[in-house]
Amino acid sequence: MNTLRSILVHLDGTERAEVRLRLAHRIAAMHESALTALFAVSPSVLAVPPMTGGLPPMSMAGEIDCEHRAHAAAVFERLLQDQPNRSDWRELRGEPVIERFIRSAFTCDLMVLGQRNPRDTAGFDVPGDFVEAVVLGSGKPALIVPSAGRVGPNPQKVLLAWRPTRESAHALSTAIPLLRSAKAVHLVASSDRDDPAPPTARLRDYLRLHGIRQVQEHRSLEDRHPGEALLSLADKLGAELIVMGAYGHSRARELVLGGVTRTVLEAATVPVWMAH
């Protein structure tokens, strides 16, 4: 069954936005999905001088960067001419941009987001915690495109990072369409001390039921630096996609991420399929 009927891709003023949109178009064509491109950035902040009497300075929301919007719209129009599948343009104006993007994501099957590139100043009008906040807040799976390198819609080598948790199970079930078309699925699993059965016994049966039989197992990641170990294994295998759960929660308006989740979001050089 095709579960990717609706795809939502985030656009901003960065050059990498075109890579995300092009990838989203190709995935939509493969799965006959409806595609929505959503331009979402934060307005600039205008400083207001302190008033007479010693009142503290204020800040007011300004306008969005017109050049960034024009760039994103031009990318959308250019790719639209070459793509046969349905595609819609939408944009968010004003704050709170993260919360409004999350509400839009509730009715999609997949989000296509971009890894933050601290060297691309055109992305500074997107909140620094945008990707993680949207993934944790929406509960929807996200395909996170790295800030450099080539990406493809049909990865042939996939690294599946498995833990016996709700987050990992959600990521796995939503990624089935891509896992089924891969030539090889590499599995690295953490053990469950409360379960005497091998950690991958039932998982292999589940994958087999979905027609995924080319599975190769790898030993568990080291405990001290599992995030770095996961990325190192992906590089060693030549993996074109990592599938994993996203771990974290919100505390007093601050996102608290799991160590592996943060490491992968910041340093992955291949696309990552994440779900919370």
XYZ file of C-alpha atoms in Angstrom:
276
model
C 0.000 0.000 0.000
C 1.301 3.447 -0.884
C 1.439 5.551 2.274
C 3.152 8.607 0.784
C 0.155 10.375 -0.710
C 0.987 13.881 0.520
C 4.462 15.451 0.727
C 5.317 18.806 2.300
C 8.691 20.382 1.458
C 10.135 23.372 3.283
C 11.453 26.238 1.161
C 13.579 29.188 2.254
C 16.099 31.547 0.677
C 19.030 29.111 0.624
C 20.561 27.596 -2.494
C 19.968 24.146 -1.019
C 16.198 24.747 -1.159
C 16.285 23.788 -4.835
C 17.890 20.438 -3.982
C 15.134 19.736 -1.453
C 12.377 20.674 -3.869
C 13.871 18.671 -6.715
C 14.149 15.607 -4.464
C 10.574 16.072 -3.232
C 9.354 16.266 -6.841
C 11.111 13.019 -7.710
C 9.715 11.201 -4.681
C 6.240 12.537 -5.440
C 6.489 11.281 -9.014
C 7.574 7.813 -7.870
C 4.727 7.494 -5.369
C 2.070 9.524 -7.242
C 1.918 11.946 -4.325
C 0.502 15.433 -4.033
C 3.293 17.901 -3.309
C 3.111 21.173 -1.401
C 6.035 23.589 -1.255
C 5.765 25.745 1.861
C 7.905 28.882 2.087
C 8.417 29.486 5.795
C 10.873 31.943 7.358
C 10.801 34.288 10.323
C 10.344 38.011 9.687
C 13.305 40.235 10.440
C 13.310 41.980 13.808
C 13.388 45.776 13.935
C 14.950 47.368 17.002
C 12.957 50.254 18.438
C 15.034 52.886 20.323
C 14.297 53.362 24.026
C 11.650 55.972 24.775
C 12.105 59.024 26.951
C 11.833 58.119 30.600
C 14.191 55.161 30.554
C 11.844 52.487 29.208
C 13.764 49.481 27.788
C 14.127 49.114 24.018
C 11.502 47.046 22.217
C 11.661 44.787 19.222
C 9.014 44.566 16.557
C 8.495 41.996 13.879
C 9.391 43.310 10.477
C 8.869 41.965 6.989
C 10.223 38.776 5.510
C 13.257 39.064 3.250
C 11.828 39.771 -0.210
C 14.924 38.449 -1.963
C 14.656 35.135 -0.158
C 11.004 34.821 -1.104
C 11.744 35.711 -4.732
C 14.508 33.108 -4.840
C 12.249 30.372 -3.455
C 9.392 31.318 -5.804
C 11.732 31.260 -8.815
C 12.963 27.800 -7.835
C 9.369 26.605 -7.491
C 8.320 27.995 -10.878
C 11.398 26.645 -12.666
C 10.981 23.094 -11.382
C 7.218 23.171 -11.874
C 7.688 23.443 -15.633
C 9.628 20.179 -15.780
C 7.492 18.082 -13.423
C 4.290 16.290 -14.392
C 2.999 15.735 -10.851
C 0.756 18.125 -8.979
C 2.529 20.792 -6.929
C 1.168 23.696 -4.879
C 2.861 26.814 -3.489
C 2.044 28.096 -0.020
C 3.748 30.516 2.324
C 3.665 31.468 5.967
C 3.817 35.111 6.951
C 4.526 36.135 10.500
C 5.238 34.331 13.716
C 5.219 31.790 15.211
C 6.682 30.123 12.123
C 7.522 26.779 13.749
C 4.077 26.261 15.263
C 2.346 27.246 12.022
C 4.536 24.905 9.982
C 3.705 22.088 12.401
C -0.011 22.670 11.897
C 0.488 22.431 8.137
C 2.440 19.202 8.584
C -0.373 17.459 10.448
C -2.069 16.634 7.154
C 0.943 15.354 5.222
C 2.544 11.909 5.051
C 6.140 13.124 4.732
C 8.066 16.321 5.344
C 11.194 17.132 3.333
C 13.409 19.420 5.413
C 16.945 20.773 5.173
C 19.880 20.328 7.521
C 21.007 23.698 8.868
C 24.146 25.071 7.243
C 25.802 27.631 9.582
C 27.896 28.933 6.676
C 24.875 29.899 4.545
C 23.656 33.242 5.866
C 20.572 33.049 3.633
C 19.204 30.487 6.077
C 19.489 32.685 9.154
C 15.850 33.755 8.911
C 14.849 30.151 9.653
C 14.879 29.418 13.402
C 17.974 27.494 14.439
C 15.922 24.683 15.975
C 13.433 24.521 13.106
C 14.073 20.942 11.958
C 14.102 19.307 15.373
C 11.124 21.341 16.607
C 9.054 20.416 13.557
C 9.967 16.725 13.751
C 9.185 16.477 17.465
C 6.116 18.706 17.325
C 4.357 17.228 14.306
C 4.946 13.525 14.891
C 5.256 13.178 11.131
C 8.207 11.477 9.416
C 10.800 13.774 7.897
C 13.381 13.245 5.200
C 16.210 15.576 6.190
C 18.434 16.584 3.293
C 22.110 17.223 4.149
C 23.587 20.660 3.532
C 25.984 19.336 0.877
C 26.343 16.430 -1.523
C 24.112 14.622 -3.984
C 20.835 13.008 -2.955
C 18.485 10.623 -4.717
C 14.846 9.566 -4.334
C 15.507 5.830 -4.433
C 18.396 4.883 -2.071
C 19.793 1.439 -2.737
C 21.757 1.076 0.526
C 19.859 1.966 3.676
C 21.135 1.884 7.248
C 18.342 1.151 9.725
C 19.151 2.117 13.323
C 16.786 0.118 15.514
C 15.836 0.452 19.157
C 12.786 -1.223 20.725
C 10.999 2.119 21.176
C 7.927 3.875 19.850
C 10.041 6.433 17.978
C 12.092 3.799 16.195
C 9.001 1.759 15.322
C 7.313 4.856 13.881
C 10.337 5.694 11.741
C 10.525 2.114 10.471
C 6.854 1.754 9.544
C 6.749 5.068 7.679
C 9.977 4.311 5.768
C 8.729 0.952 4.432
C 8.185 2.278 0.855
C 11.866 3.236 0.579
C 13.156 0.152 2.380
C 11.181 -2.100 0.053
C 12.829 -0.641 -3.041
C 16.378 -0.760 -1.619
C 18.807 -3.453 -2.726
C 20.301 -3.809 0.747
C 19.124 -2.839 4.225
C 21.877 -2.726 6.838
C 20.592 -3.179 10.369
C 22.245 -2.019 13.575
C 20.219 -2.639 16.724
C 20.575 -1.927 20.409
C 19.652 -4.676 22.820
C 16.731 -4.602 25.240
C 17.738 -5.833 28.695
C 14.110 -6.606 29.561
C 13.657 -8.847 26.513
C 15.598 -12.138 26.413
C 14.922 -12.629 22.697
C 17.504 -11.397 20.161
C 16.800 -7.713 19.418
C 16.333 -8.352 15.706
C 14.363 -11.607 15.739
C 10.880 -10.097 15.452
C 12.204 -7.185 13.425
C 13.441 -9.497 10.674
C 10.023 -11.198 10.564
C 8.340 -7.800 10.272
C 10.614 -6.731 7.428
C 10.080 -10.041 5.647
C 6.308 -9.567 5.790
C 6.835 -6.314 3.878
C 8.966 -7.982 1.237
C 12.284 -6.769 2.653
C 14.655 -9.741 2.700
C 18.083 -8.352 1.825
C 18.981 -7.500 5.411
C 22.526 -7.490 6.780
C 23.074 -7.173 10.524
C 25.879 -5.277 12.235
C 27.010 -5.359 15.847
C 25.645 -2.824 18.265
C 27.142 0.653 18.342
C 29.571 1.633 21.070
C 27.938 3.109 24.161
C 30.210 6.135 24.614
C 29.682 7.887 21.276
C 26.810 6.120 19.493
C 25.968 9.081 17.257
C 29.465 9.315 15.840
C 29.592 5.524 15.539
C 26.344 5.481 13.569
C 27.585 8.099 11.105
C 30.917 6.290 10.797
C 29.141 3.041 9.977
C 26.959 4.796 7.386
C 30.079 6.188 5.743
C 31.855 2.823 5.805
C 28.887 1.067 4.196
C 28.304 3.785 1.604
C 24.727 4.117 2.885
C 22.516 6.508 0.936
C 19.923 6.862 3.693
C 19.729 6.488 7.484
C 16.412 5.532 9.077
C 16.074 6.194 12.802
C 13.811 7.435 15.555
C 14.035 11.046 16.743
C 14.359 11.406 20.504
C 13.723 14.506 22.551
C 11.163 16.637 24.346
C 10.317 20.241 25.038
C 11.067 21.763 28.437
C 10.218 25.372 29.257
C 10.384 26.394 25.573
C 13.719 24.630 25.194
C 14.183 21.545 23.065
C 16.091 18.781 24.783
C 17.351 16.282 22.217
C 18.835 12.843 22.649
C 22.568 12.718 21.998
C 22.351 10.517 18.902
C 19.535 12.604 17.435
C 21.463 15.854 17.886
C 24.684 14.410 16.466
C 22.976 13.029 13.378
C 21.000 16.221 12.734
C 24.144 18.316 12.919
C 26.703 16.094 11.195
C 24.994 13.650 8.807
C 26.289 13.781 5.247
C 23.528 11.564 3.791
C 19.737 11.993 3.958
C 18.119 10.910 7.216
C 14.583 9.589 7.633
C 13.440 10.495 11.146
C 10.206 10.184 13.079
C 9.299 10.937 16.679
